[in-house]
Every structure is written in structure tokens, then in C-alpha cells.
Tab-separated table of C-alpha atoms in Angstrom:
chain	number	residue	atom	x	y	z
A	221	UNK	CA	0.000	0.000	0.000
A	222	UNK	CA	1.475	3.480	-0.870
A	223	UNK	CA	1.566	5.623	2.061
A	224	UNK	CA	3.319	8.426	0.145
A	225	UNK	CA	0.612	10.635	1.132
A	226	UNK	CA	1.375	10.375	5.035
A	227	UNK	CA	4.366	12.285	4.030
A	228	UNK	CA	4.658	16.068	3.410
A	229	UNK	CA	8.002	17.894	2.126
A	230	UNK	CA	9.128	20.509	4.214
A	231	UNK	CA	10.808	22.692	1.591
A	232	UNK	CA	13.123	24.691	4.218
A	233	UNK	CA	14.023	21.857	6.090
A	234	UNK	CA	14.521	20.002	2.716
A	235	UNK	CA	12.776	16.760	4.733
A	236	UNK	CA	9.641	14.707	4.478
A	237	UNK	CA	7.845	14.487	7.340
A	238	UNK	CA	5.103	12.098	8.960
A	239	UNK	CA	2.188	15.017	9.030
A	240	UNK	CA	-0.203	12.885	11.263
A	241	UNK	CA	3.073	12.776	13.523
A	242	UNK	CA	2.659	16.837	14.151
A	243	UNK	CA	-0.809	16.758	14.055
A	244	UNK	CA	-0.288	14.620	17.493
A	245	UNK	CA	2.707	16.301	18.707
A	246	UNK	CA	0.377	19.505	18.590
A	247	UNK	CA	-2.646	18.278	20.376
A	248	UNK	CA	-0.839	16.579	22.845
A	249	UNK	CA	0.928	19.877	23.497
A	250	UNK	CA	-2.088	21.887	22.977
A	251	UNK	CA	-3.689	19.587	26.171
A	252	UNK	CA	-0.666	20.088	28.463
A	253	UNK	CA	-0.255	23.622	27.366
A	254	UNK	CA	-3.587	24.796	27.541
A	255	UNK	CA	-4.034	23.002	31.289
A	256	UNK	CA	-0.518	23.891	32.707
A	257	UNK	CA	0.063	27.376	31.207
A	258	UNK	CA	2.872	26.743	29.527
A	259	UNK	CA	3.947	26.659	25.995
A	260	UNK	CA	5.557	23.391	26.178
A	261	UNK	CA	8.852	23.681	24.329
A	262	UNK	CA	10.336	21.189	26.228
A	263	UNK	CA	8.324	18.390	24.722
A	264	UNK	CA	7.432	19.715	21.134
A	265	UNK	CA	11.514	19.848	20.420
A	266	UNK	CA	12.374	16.149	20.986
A	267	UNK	CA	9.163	15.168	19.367
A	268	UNK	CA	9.949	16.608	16.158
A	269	UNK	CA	13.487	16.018	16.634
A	270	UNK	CA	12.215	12.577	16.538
A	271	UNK	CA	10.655	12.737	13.625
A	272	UNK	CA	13.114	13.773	11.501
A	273	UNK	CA	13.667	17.710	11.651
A	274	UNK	CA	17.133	18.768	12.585
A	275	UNK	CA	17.402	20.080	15.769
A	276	UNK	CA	17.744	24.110	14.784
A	277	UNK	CA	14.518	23.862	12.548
A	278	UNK	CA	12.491	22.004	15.572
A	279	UNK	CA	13.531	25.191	18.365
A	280	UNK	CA	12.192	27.670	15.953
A	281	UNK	CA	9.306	25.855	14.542
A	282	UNK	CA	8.562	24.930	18.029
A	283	UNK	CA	8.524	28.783	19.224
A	284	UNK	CA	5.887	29.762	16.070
A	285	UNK	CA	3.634	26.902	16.760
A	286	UNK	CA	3.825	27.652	20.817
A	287	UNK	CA	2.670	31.367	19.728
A	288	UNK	CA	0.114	30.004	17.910
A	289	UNK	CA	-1.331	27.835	20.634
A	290	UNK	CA	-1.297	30.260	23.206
A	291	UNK	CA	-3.458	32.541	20.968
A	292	UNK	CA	-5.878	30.055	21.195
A	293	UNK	CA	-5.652	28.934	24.925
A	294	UNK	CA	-5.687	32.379	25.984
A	295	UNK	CA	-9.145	32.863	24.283
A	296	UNK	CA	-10.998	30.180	25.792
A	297	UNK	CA	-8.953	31.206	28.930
A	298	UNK	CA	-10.059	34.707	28.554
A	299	UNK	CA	-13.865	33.626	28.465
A	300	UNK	CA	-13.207	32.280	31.939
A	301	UNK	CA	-12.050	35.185	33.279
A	302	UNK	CA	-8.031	33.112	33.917
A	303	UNK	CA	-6.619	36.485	32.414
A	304	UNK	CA	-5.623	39.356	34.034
A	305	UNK	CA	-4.614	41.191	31.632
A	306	UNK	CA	-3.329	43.945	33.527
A	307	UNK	CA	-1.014	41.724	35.151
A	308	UNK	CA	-0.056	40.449	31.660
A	309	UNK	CA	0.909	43.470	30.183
A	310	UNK	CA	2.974	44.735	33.552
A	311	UNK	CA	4.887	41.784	33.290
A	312	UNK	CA	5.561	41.764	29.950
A	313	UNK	CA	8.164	44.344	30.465
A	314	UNK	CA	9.983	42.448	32.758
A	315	UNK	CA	9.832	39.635	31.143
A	316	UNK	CA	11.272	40.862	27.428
A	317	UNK	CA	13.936	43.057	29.067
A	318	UNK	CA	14.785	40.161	31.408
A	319	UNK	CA	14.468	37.688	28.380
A	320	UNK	CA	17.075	40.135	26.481
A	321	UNK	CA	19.689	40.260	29.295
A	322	UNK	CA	19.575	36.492	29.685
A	323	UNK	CA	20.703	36.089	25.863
A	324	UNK	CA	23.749	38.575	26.717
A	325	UNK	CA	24.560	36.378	29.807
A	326	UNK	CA	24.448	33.472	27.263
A	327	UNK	CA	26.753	35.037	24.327
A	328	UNK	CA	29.186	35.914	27.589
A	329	UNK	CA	29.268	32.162	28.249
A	330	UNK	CA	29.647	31.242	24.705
A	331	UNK	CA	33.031	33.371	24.816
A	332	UNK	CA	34.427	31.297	27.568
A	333	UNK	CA	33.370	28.295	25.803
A	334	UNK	CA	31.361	27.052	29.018
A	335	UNK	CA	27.699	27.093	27.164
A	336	UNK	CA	26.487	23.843	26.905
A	337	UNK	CA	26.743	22.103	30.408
A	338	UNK	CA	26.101	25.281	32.741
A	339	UNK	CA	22.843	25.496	31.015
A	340	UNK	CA	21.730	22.346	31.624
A	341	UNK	CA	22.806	21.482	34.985
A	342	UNK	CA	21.606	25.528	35.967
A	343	UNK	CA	18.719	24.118	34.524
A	344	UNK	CA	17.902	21.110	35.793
A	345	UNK	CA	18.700	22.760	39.167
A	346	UNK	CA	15.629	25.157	39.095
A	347	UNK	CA	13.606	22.127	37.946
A	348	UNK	CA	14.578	20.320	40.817
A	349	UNK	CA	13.739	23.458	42.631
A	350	UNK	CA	10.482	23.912	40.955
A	351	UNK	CA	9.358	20.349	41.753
A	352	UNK	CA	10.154	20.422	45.095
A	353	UNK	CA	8.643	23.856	45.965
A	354	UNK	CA	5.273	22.217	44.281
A	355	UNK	CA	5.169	19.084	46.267
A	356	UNK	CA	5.951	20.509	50.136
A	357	UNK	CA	3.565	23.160	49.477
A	358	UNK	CA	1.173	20.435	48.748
A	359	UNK	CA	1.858	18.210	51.389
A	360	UNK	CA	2.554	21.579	53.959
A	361	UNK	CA	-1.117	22.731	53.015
A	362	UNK	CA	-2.838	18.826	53.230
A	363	UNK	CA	-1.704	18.842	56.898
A	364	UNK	CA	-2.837	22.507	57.540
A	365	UNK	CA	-6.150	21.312	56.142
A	366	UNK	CA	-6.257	18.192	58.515
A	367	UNK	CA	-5.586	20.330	61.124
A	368	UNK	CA	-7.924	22.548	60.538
A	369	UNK	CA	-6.175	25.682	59.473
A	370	UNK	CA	-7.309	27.530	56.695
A	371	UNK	CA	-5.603	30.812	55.185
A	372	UNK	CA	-8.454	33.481	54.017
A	373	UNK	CA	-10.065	32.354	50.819
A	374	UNK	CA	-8.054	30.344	49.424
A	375	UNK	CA	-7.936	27.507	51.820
A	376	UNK	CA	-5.621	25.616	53.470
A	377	UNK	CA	-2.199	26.784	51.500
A	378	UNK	CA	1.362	25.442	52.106
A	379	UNK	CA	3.872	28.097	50.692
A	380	UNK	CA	2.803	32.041	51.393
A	381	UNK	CA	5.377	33.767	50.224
A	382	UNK	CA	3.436	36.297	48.277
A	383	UNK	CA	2.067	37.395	51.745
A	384	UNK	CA	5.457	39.077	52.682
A	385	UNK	CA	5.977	40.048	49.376
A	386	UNK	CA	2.640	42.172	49.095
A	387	UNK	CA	3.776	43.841	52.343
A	388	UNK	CA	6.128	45.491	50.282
A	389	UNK	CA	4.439	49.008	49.759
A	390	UNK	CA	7.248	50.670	47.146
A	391	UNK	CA	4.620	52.829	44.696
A	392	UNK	CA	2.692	52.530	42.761
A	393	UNK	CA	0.930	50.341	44.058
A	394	UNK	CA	-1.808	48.430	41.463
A	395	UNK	CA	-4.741	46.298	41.984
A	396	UNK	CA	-5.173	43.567	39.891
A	397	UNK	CA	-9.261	43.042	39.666
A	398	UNK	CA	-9.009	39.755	38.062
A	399	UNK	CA	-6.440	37.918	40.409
A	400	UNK	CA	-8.041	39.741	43.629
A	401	UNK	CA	-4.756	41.563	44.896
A	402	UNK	CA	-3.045	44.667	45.307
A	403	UNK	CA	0.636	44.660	45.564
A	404	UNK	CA	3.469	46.816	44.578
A	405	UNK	CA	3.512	47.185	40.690
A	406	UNK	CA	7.582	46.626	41.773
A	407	UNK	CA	6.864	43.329	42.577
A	408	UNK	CA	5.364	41.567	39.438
A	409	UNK	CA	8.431	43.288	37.280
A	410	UNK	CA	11.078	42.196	39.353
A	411	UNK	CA	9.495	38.137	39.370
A	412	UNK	CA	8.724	38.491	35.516
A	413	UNK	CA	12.649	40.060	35.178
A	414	UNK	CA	14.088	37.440	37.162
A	415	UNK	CA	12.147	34.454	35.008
A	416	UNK	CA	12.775	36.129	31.482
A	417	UNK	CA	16.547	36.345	32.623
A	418	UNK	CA	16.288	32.882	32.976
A	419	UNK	CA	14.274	31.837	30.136
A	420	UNK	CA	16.454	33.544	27.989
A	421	UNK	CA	19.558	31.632	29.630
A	422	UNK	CA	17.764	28.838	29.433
A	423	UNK	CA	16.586	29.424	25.739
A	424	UNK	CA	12.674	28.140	26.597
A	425	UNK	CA	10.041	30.014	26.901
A	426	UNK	CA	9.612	30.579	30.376
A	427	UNK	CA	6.291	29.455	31.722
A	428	UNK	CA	7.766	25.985	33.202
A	429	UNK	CA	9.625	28.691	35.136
A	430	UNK	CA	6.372	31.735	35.321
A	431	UNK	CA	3.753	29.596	36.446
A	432	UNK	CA	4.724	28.635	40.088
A	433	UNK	CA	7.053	31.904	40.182
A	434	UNK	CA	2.390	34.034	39.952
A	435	UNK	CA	1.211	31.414	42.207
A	436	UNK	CA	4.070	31.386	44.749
A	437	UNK	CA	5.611	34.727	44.608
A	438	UNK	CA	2.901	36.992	43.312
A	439	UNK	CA	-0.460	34.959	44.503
A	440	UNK	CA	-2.251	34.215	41.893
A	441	UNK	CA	-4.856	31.803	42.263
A	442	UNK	CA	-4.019	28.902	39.973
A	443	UNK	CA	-6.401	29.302	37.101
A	444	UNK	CA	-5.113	32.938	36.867
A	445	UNK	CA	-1.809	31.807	36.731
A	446	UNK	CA	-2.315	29.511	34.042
A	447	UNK	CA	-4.591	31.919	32.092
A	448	UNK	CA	-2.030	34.945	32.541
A	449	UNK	CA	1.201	32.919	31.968
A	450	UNK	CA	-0.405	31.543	28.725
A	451	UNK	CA	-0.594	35.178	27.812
A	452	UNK	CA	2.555	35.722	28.385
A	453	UNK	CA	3.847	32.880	26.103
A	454	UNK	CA	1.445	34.357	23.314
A	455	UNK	CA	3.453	37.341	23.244
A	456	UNK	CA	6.673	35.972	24.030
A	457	UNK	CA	6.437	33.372	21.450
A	458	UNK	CA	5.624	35.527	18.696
A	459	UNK	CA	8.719	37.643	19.651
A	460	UNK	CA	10.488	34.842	19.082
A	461	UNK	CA	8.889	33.258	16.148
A	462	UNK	CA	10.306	36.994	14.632
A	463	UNK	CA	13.860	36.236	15.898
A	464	UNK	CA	14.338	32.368	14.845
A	465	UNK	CA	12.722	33.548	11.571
A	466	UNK	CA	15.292	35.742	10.639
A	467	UNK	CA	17.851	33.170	11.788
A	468	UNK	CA	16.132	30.995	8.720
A	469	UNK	CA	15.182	28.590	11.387
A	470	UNK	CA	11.321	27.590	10.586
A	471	UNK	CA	9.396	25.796	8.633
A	472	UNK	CA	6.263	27.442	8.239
A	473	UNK	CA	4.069	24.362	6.566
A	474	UNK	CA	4.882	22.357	9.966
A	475	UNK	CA	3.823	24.997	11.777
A	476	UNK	CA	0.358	25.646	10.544
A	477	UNK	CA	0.401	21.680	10.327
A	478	UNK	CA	1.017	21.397	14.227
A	479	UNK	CA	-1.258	24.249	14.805
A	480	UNK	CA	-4.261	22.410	13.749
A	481	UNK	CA	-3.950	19.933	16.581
A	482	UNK	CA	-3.343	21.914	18.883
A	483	UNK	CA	-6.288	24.022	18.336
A	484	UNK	CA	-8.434	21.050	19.440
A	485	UNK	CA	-6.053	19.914	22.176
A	486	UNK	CA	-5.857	23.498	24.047
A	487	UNK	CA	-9.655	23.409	24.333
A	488	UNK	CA	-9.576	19.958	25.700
A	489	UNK	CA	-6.589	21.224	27.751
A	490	UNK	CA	-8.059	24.768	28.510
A	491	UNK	CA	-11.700	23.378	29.524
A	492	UNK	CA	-10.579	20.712	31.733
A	493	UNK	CA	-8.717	23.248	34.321
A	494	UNK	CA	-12.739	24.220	35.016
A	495	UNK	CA	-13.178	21.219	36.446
A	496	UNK	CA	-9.651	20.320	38.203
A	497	UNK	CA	-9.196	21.823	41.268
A	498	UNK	CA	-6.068	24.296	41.956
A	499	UNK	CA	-3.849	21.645	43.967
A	500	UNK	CA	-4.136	18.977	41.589
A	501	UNK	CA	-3.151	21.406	38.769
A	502	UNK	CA	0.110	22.143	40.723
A	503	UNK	CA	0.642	18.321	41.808
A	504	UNK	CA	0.496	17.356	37.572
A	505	UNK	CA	2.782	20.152	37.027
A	506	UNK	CA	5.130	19.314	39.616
A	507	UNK	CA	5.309	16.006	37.669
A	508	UNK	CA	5.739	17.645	34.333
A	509	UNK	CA	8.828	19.293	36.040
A	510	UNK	CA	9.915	15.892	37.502
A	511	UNK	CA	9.880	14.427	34.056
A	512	UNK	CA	11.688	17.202	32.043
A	513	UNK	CA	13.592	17.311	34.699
A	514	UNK	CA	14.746	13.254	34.281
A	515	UNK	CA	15.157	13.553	30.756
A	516	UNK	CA	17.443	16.864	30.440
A	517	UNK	CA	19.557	14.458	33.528
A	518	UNK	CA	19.809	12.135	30.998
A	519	UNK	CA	20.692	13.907	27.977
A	520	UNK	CA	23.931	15.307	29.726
A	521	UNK	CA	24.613	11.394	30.111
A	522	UNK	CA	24.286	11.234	26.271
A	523	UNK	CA	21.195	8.879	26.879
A	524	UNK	CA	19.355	10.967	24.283
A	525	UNK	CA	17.011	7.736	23.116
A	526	UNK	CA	15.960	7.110	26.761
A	527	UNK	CA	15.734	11.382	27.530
A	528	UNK	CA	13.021	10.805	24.397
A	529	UNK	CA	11.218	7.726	26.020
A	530	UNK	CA	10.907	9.952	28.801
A	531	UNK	CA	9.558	12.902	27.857
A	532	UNK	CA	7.356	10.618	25.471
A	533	UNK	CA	5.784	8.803	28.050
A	534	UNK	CA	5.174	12.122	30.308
A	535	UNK	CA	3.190	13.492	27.442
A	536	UNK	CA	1.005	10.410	26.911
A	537	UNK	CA	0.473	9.470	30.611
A	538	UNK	CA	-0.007	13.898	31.623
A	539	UNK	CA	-2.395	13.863	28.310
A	540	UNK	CA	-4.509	11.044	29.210
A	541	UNK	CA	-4.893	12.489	32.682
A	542	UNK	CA	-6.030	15.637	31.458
A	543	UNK	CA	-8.465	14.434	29.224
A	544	UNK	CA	-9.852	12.393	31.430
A	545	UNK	CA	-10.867	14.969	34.026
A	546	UNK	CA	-11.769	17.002	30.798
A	547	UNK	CA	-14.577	14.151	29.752
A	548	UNK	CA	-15.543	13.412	32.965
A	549	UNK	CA	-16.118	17.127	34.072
A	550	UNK	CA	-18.184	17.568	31.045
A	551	UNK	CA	-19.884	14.650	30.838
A	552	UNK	CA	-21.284	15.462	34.793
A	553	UNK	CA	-22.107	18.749	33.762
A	554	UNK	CA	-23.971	17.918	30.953
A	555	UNK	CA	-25.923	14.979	33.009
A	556	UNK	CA	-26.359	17.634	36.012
A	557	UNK	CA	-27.711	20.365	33.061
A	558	UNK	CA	-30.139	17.864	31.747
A	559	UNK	CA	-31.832	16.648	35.180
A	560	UNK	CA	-32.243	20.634	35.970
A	561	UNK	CA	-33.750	20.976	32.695
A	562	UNK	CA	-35.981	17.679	33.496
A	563	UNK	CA	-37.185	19.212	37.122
A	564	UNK	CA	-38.000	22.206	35.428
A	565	UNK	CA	-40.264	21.250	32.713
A	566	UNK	CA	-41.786	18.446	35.241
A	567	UNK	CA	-42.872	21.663	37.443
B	60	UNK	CA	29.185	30.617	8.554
B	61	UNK	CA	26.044	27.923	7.228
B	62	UNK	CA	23.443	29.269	4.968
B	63	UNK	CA	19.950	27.455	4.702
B	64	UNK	CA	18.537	27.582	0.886
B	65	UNK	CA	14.669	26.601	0.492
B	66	UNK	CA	14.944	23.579	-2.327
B	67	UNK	CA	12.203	25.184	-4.764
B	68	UNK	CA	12.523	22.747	-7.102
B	69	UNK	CA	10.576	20.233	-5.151
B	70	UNK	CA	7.490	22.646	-4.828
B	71	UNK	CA	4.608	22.729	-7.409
B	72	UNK	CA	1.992	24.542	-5.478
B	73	UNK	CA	2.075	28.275	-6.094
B	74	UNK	CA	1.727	29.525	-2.024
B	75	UNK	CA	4.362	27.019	-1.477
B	76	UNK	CA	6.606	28.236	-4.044
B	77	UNK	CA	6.172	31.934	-3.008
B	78	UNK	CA	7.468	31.566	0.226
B	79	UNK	CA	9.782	29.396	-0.520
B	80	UNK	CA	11.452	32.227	-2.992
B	81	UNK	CA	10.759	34.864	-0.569
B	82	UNK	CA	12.772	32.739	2.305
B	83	UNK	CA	15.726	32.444	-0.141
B	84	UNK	CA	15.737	36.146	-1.312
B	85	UNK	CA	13.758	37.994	1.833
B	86	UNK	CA	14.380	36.629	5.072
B	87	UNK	CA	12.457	39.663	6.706
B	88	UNK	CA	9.642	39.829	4.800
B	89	UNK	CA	9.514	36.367	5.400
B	90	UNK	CA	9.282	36.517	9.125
B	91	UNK	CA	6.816	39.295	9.016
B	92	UNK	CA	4.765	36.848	7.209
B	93	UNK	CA	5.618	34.238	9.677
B	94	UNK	CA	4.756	36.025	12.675
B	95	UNK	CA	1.243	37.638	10.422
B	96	UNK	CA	0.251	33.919	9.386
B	97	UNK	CA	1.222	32.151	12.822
B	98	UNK	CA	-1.192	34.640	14.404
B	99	UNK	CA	-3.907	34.657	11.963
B	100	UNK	CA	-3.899	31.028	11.782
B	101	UNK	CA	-4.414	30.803	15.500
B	102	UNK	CA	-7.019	32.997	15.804
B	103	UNK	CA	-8.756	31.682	12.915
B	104	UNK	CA	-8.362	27.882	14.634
B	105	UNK	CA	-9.932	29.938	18.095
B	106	UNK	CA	-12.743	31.331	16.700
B	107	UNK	CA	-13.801	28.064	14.645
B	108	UNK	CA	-13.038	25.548	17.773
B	109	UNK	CA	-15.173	28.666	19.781
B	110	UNK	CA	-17.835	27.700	17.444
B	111	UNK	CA	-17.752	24.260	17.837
B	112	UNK	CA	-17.122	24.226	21.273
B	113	UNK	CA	-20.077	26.274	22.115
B	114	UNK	CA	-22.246	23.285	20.418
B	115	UNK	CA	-21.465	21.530	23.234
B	116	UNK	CA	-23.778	22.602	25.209
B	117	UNK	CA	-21.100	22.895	28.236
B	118	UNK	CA	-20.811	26.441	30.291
B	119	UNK	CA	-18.049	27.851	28.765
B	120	UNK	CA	-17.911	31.293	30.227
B	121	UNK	CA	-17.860	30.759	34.002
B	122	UNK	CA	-16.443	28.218	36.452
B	123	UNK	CA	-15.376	28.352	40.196
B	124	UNK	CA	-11.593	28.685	41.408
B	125	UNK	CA	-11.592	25.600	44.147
B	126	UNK	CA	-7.921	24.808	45.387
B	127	UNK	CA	-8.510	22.269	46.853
């Protein structure tokens, strides 16, 4: 049987590619992304590594089709009310001058010939740091909630940092409507600085590294943070679709390719965080981390098949998780919708 | 240094073989495009999965922030 047709020439790239291959990369991503708030450019690279684009083509393809995404998480996100824009747009310039100064840090590096390991082990550091922040506070606020404690409306919470931090009353002080705080406008600049310094040392996007950074440091509730940070990425991403194009670094056809499954991932992905609950959105994340985490570990090993496997199997097991609180949210909604609609025709 | 040439001899359909040219003779042009087409795209994919979505029947504008 021919299966020529499975196959679509990249003309930049100069490869032929599996399409149905980025169709799947791009839901699954579009899932993950649009429930985590993150672009996910940790998992789209090795995937189409994988399936045959060289590694500088998959970064910048990657960064278009992340842009593209976002767009459409942060829509459905938007209708929920998970954006606060005005927390968006303040952080924004944080986050592109910070993103800027982490590319110098990067060149200085380069100089000294020390690139390619500080990166990754600087890396997996904050990864390690990331996970572990996400699982005390989760176990920190299951026994404040056995004992009884609860902090304001939020619950029982485990990490509070934010709390000191909005004591900090340097002007002007802002009020975010959407998120439900006021804090010094100081204080989202200097966390969305300090991440884009590190994205751009990092050379990712920056919301493995934004997400905890509103909940923990700036107190977002969850869903905001996944609705701003997605935002973020939008912007971000298209920024940097700009730069890798003029590199020559993209392949437009996969993009658009990639995009289409991700469309109808991110509103599996986006419509399921209605119906998870704000811990277990940070416990799945802090799993995400673990697994990135595993695989970069294993790359520096040279272990780049199992690294793959890895991140492979995160994104099936994290996907089917996802859409299973996704189809079982809806389908109790729609069951809950119909018996109100019953009772009311009955009376 | 490496330079990256689009093989347009490979291309037959006219789109394709536009930006194929213009990636080989105008790189910035070309990521304008990018960057015009990446967004348009998305918001195109938004508004039609916003349409389909809303068949549903599911609430799709309001939900409840539980942490726990």
C-alpha cells in the first residue's frame, strides 16, 4: 500500500515528514499547554526532533507553533475570566527586558566556551527546585487542612510567600481586579525580570519557570496563573517566532500543520482546568517538572534515546490524565444540566 | 558561517513556491509573514473551535476557582 501521502516535504528543512506525527505532537501539546500554562517547548523539540527535523529547525518551529497555541488557549482562557490582563501586560516588560539580558549572559558564556553544560545542569537545578517547591507546598497545606487551618479564601495553602511580598508598599501600588490583589507594581516586574533572565539563559520560553514563580511569589490563584502565563507565552512566542525567523530557522508548513492539533487539544486542555481543582493542577505540574527534569539528567549522560522515552511517556500518561478529568467534568455537567432541565419542565 | 537555501525545485503549489522564494531572497519579509500567518492562523483555529465548542452545550464562560 502506498503511504506516500502520510508524508509532506518541508521545503526549508529540505525533509519529508510524517504530518499525522505533528498533528499529534500539537494536540498533545495543545492539552498540556492549555491546562498547565505553559507553551511546552520542552516536549514539542524532541518530538519533532524525533521525527526527523534537525534540531535548529524544531527550536524555531517549536517557538511559532507555541505562539500560535497560546493565541488560542488564551481565548478560551479569557472567556473564563483566567486572564488578568493587567497583570499580563505589567509583566511583559519584565519579562522581554529580562528575556534580552539572559541572551547577553548566554553570548558571555559562549566566549568562555562554558555554554552547553552550565545550562543544563543551571537548569535542571531550578527544575529540581520547581518540583520540590510544588510538592511541600502540597503536602505543607494537606496537613494545615487536617488540622484545621485555613488561610483566608483560598484555603488551606502550604507556601505564602506572596504574603510578605505584598507587604512590600514601594509605589505605585496596582490592583489587579481579576487575580483579587493589590501589591506593589515593583513586585510583578522584578518576578517576571528574574524568570525572562532565565528563560532567555535557558533558551525556553519561560512558563515551566512563570507559572509557580504568579502562584508562589505573586499569589495568583491557579487558574489565573495559568490563564495569565499563557498570555505571556502568546506574546513571548511571537517575539520569538520573529527572531528564529530571521535566523532561517522555521518551517512554516509544519507549523500551521502542528497548529491544527493543537487548536483542538488546548480546548480539551483549557476546559478541563474548570473542572480540576487548583492543587491537583500544581501536583500534575510538579510532575511535568519531575519528568523534564529526568530527561534533560539524561541527555547530559548522552542517553538521548531514553531522555526521548521519557519525555514521550510524560506526554502520553499527563495527556490522558487531562483528558480524562476534561470528559468526565463535562460529561457530569452535561448529566447535572439535563436533570435541571428535566425538574423544570416536570414543574 | 552555514546558509539554509529553500529547495524550490521540489514545490509545485504556487503559495508554497512563493514563500519558498521569498525565504531564499527575503528573510524579513519572510518573518513578518511568519509572525502575520502564525497569528492569523491561531485565531482563525480559536474562533472556529469557539464555534464548535459552544455546540457543546457545556458552560463555557464561568467556572469556580476551588484549590482544593
Amino acid at each position: 500500500m502506498d503511504a506516500s501521502w502520510l508524508y509532506m516535504y518541508m521545503p526549508i528543512a529540505g525533509v519529508n515528514i510524517f504530518w499525522p506525527g505533528l498533528v499529534l505532537i500539537g494536540f498533545s501539546v495543545g492539552v498540556i499547554g492549555g491546562f498547565f500554562g505553559m507553551g511546552g517547548a520542552w516536549m514539542v523539540t524532541p518530538g519533532l526532533n524525533i521525527l526527523g527535523f534537525p534540531m535548529a529547525f524544531a527550536i524555531g518551529t517549536d517557538i511559532a507553533h507555541i505562539a500560535g497555541k497560546s493565541m488560542i488557549s488564551t481565548m478560551r482562557h479569557s472567556k473564563f475570566g483566567n486572564v488578568d490582563y493587567k497583570l499580563g501586560f505589567v509583566m511583559l516588560v519584565g519579562t522581554m527586558v529580562g528575556i534580552e539580558c539572559g541572551a547577553q549572559i548566554i553570548m558571555y558564556l559562549e566566549r568562555l566556551g562554558m555554554v552547553g553544560s552550565v545550562v543544563r545542569w543551571v537548569y535542571v537545578g531550578f527544575l529540581m527546585l520547581i518540583a520540590f517547591m510544588v510538592f511541600y507546598d502540597y503536602f505543607k497545606a494537606v496537613q494545615k487542612r487536617k488540622a484545621g487551618q485555613v488561610d483566608g479564601e483560598k484555603g488551606a495553602e502550604g507556601i505564602t510567600w506572596y504574603k510578605t511580598f505584598h507587604k512590600i508598599k514601594i509605589p505605585p501600588m496596582v490592583h489587579f481586579k481579576t487575580a483579587g490583589f493589590t501589591c506593589s507594581a515593583w513586585l510583578p516586574i522584578t518576578v517576571s525580570f528574574v524568570t525572562g533572565v532565565l528563560a532567555g539563559f535557558l533558551g525556553i520560553g519561560g512558563g515551566l519557570l512563570r507559572m509557580p514563580a504568579l502562584v508562589y511569589l505573586i499569589g495568583c490563584p491557579t487558574h489565573i496563573a495559568v490563564g495569565t502565563d499563557l498570555f505571556e507565552v502568546m506574546i513571548s512566542g511571537l517575539y520569538g517566532a520573529f527572531t528564529y525567523t530571521l535566523k532561517g530557522r522555521i518551517e512554516l508548513i509544519a507549523v500551521f500543520v502542528m497548529l491544527t492539533g493543537a487548536a483542538i487539544g488546548a480546548q480539551i486542555g483549557t476546559v478541563a482546568t474548570k473542572y480540576a481543582k487548583g492543587y491537583g493542577i500544581r501536583v500534575a505540574f510538579g510532575c511535568a517538572v519531575l519528568a523534564c527534569m529526568v530527561s534533560i539528567i539524561l541527555k547530559q549522560f548522552n542517553y538521548s534515546a531514553s531522555a526521548a522515552a521519557v519525555i514521550l511517556s510524560a506526554i502520553g500518561i499527563i495527556c490522558i490524565y487531562i483528558m480524562g478529568i476534561m470528559f468526565k467534568g463535562a460529561a457530569n455537567e452535561l448529566r447535572e444540566k439535563r436533570i435541571r432541565e428535566d425538574a423544570a419542565a416536570v414543574v | 558561517m552555514l546558509v539554509v537555501v529553500a529547495d524550490t525545485r521540489r514545490v509545485s503549489s504556487g503559495i508554497e513556491k512563493y514563500f519558498a522564494n521569498l525565504y531564499n531572497t527575503n528573510i524579513l519579509l519572510f518573518a513578518v509573514w511568519a509572525v502575520v500567518l502564525t497569528a492569523l492562523w491561531g485565531v482563525i483555529l480559536g474562533v472556529l473551535m469557539d464555534f464548535i465548542m459552544s455546540r457543546t452545550g457545556l458552560d463555557l464562560k464561568s467556572r469556580k476557582i476551588i484549590e482544593h
